[in-house]
Coordinates of C-alpha atoms and ligand atoms in Angstrom, one line a residue:
X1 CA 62.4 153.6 -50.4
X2 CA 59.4 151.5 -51.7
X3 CA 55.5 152.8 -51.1
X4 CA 52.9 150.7 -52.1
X5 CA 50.3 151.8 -54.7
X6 CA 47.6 151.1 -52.0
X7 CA 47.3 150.3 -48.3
X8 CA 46.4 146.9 -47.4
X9 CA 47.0 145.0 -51.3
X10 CA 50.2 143.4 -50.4
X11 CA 52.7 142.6 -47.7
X12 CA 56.7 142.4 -48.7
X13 CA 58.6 140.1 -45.7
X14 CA 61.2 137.3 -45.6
X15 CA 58.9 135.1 -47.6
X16 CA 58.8 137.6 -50.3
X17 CA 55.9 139.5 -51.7
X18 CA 52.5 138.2 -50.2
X19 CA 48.9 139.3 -51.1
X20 CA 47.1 140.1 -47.9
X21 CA 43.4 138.7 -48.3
X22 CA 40.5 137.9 -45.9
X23 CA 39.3 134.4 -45.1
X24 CA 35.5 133.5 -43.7
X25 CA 35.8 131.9 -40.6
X26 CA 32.6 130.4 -40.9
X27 CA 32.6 129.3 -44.7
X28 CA 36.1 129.2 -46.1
X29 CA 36.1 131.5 -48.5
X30 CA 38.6 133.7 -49.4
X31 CA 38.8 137.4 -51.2
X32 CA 41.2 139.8 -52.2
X33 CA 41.4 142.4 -52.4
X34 CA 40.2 142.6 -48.8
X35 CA 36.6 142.6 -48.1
X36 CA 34.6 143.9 -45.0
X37 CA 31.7 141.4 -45.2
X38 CA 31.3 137.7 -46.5
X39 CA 29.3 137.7 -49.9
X40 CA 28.7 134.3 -49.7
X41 CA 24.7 134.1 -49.6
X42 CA 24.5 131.2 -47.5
X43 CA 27.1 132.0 -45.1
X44 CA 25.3 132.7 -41.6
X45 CA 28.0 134.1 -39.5
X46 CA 30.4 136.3 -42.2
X47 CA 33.3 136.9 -39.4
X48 CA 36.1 137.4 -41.4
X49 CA 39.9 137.3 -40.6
X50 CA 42.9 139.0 -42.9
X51 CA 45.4 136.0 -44.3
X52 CA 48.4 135.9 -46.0
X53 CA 47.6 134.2 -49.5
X54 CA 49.7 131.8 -51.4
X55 CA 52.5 133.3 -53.4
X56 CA 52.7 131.2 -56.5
X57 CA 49.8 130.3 -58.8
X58 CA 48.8 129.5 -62.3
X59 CA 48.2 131.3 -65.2
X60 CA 43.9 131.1 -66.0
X61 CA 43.4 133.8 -68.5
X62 CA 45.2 137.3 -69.5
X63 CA 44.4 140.5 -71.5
X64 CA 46.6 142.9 -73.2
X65 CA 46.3 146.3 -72.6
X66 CA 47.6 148.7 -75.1
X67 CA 46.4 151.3 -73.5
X68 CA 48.3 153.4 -70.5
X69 CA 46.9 152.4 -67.3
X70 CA 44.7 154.3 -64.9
X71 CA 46.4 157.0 -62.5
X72 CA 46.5 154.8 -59.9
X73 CA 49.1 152.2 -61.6
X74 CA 51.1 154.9 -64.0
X75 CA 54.0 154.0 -65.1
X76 CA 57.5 156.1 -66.0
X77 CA 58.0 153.6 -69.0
X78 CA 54.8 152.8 -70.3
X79 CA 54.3 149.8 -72.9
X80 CA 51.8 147.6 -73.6
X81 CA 51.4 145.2 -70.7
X82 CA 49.9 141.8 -69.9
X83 CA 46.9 142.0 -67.4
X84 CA 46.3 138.1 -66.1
X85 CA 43.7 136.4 -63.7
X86 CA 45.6 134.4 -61.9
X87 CA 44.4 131.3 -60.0
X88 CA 45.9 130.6 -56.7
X89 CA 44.1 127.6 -55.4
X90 CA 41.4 127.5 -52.7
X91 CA 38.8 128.6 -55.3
X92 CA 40.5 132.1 -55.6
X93 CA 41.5 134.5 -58.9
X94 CA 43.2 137.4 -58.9
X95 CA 44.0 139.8 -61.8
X96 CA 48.0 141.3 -61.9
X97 CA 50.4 142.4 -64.0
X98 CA 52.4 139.9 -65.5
X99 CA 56.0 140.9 -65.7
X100 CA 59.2 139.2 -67.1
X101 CA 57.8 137.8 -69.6
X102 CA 57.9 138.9 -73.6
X103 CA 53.9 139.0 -74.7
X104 CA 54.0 136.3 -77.1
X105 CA 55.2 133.4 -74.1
X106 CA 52.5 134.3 -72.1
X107 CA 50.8 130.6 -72.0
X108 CA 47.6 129.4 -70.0
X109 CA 48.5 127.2 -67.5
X110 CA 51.8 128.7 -66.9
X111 CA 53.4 128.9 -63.3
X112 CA 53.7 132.4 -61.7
X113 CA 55.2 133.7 -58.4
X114 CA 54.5 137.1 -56.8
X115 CA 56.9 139.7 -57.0
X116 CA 57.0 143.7 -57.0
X117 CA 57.2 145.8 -60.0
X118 CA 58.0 149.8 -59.8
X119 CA 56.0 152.2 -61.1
X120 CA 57.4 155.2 -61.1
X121 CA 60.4 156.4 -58.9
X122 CA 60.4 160.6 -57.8
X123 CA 63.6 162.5 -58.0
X124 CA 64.3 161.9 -54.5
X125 CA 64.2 157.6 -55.2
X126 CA 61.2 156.9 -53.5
X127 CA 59.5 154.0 -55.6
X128 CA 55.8 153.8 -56.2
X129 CA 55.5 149.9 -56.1
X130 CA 52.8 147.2 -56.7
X131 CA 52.5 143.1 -56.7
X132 CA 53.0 141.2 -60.5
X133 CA 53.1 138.0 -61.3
X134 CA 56.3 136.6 -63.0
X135 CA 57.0 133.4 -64.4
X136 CA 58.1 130.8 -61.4
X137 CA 61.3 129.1 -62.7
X138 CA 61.5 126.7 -60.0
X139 CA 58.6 124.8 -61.7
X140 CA 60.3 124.4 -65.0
X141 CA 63.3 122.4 -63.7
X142 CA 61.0 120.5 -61.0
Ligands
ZN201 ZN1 31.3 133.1 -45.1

């Protein structure tokens, strides 16, 4: 059994892992994670609408933490990890875990897909689980 680290971050369905965001209906513009109002200052209407968000992306910057990560994200097998923003089109960038890939062939520019990573798992195999971003192979043998 999988729980999410948080309500609302991601949806997991036949299309795989999907970040759930909100759109403007009046501007365009898209957040995640979810937002109650539009920030866009010269947006006049700011009625929003929750969307499904691309799944694949490119790589736009990264940090490595070598540090453990806040309670929230704790991990049973804690190494240093790669943090990336991550820019999936349509003007948005989110930050993720990169996972499935060795820190040293982390590259800007480099394709990523969503996928899960688990946390921690309890002695009863429930999984605390959130969204990464691992490399997309289907764009190295395009
Ligand atoms: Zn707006």
């Amino acid at each position: 059994m999988q729980i999410p680290v948080a309500e609302g971050l991601f949806a997991v369905n036949g299309a795989g892992v999907q970040l759930i965001g909100t759109r403007c209906c009046s501007c365009d513009t898209l957040y995640f994670p979810q937002t109650p109002g539009c920030r866009n200052p010269l947006c006049r209407d700011k009625q929003l609408e929750q969307v499904l968000l691309p799944d694949r992306g490119t790589l736009y910057s990264y940090t490595v933490q070598r540090y453990q990560p806040p309670a929230l994200f704790a991990m049973d097998a804690w190494s240093p990890y790669a943090l990336g923003l991550v820019d999936l089109g349509h003007g948005l960038r989110v930050m993720g875990m990169l996972d499935d890939v060795p820190l040293d062939k982390i590259a800007i520019g480099m394709a990523l897909k969503l996928s899960l990573r688990t946390l921690t798992t309890d002695e009863n195999g429930q999984s605390r689980v959130t969204y990464a971003f691992v490399p997309d192979t289907t764009k190295d043998h395009a």
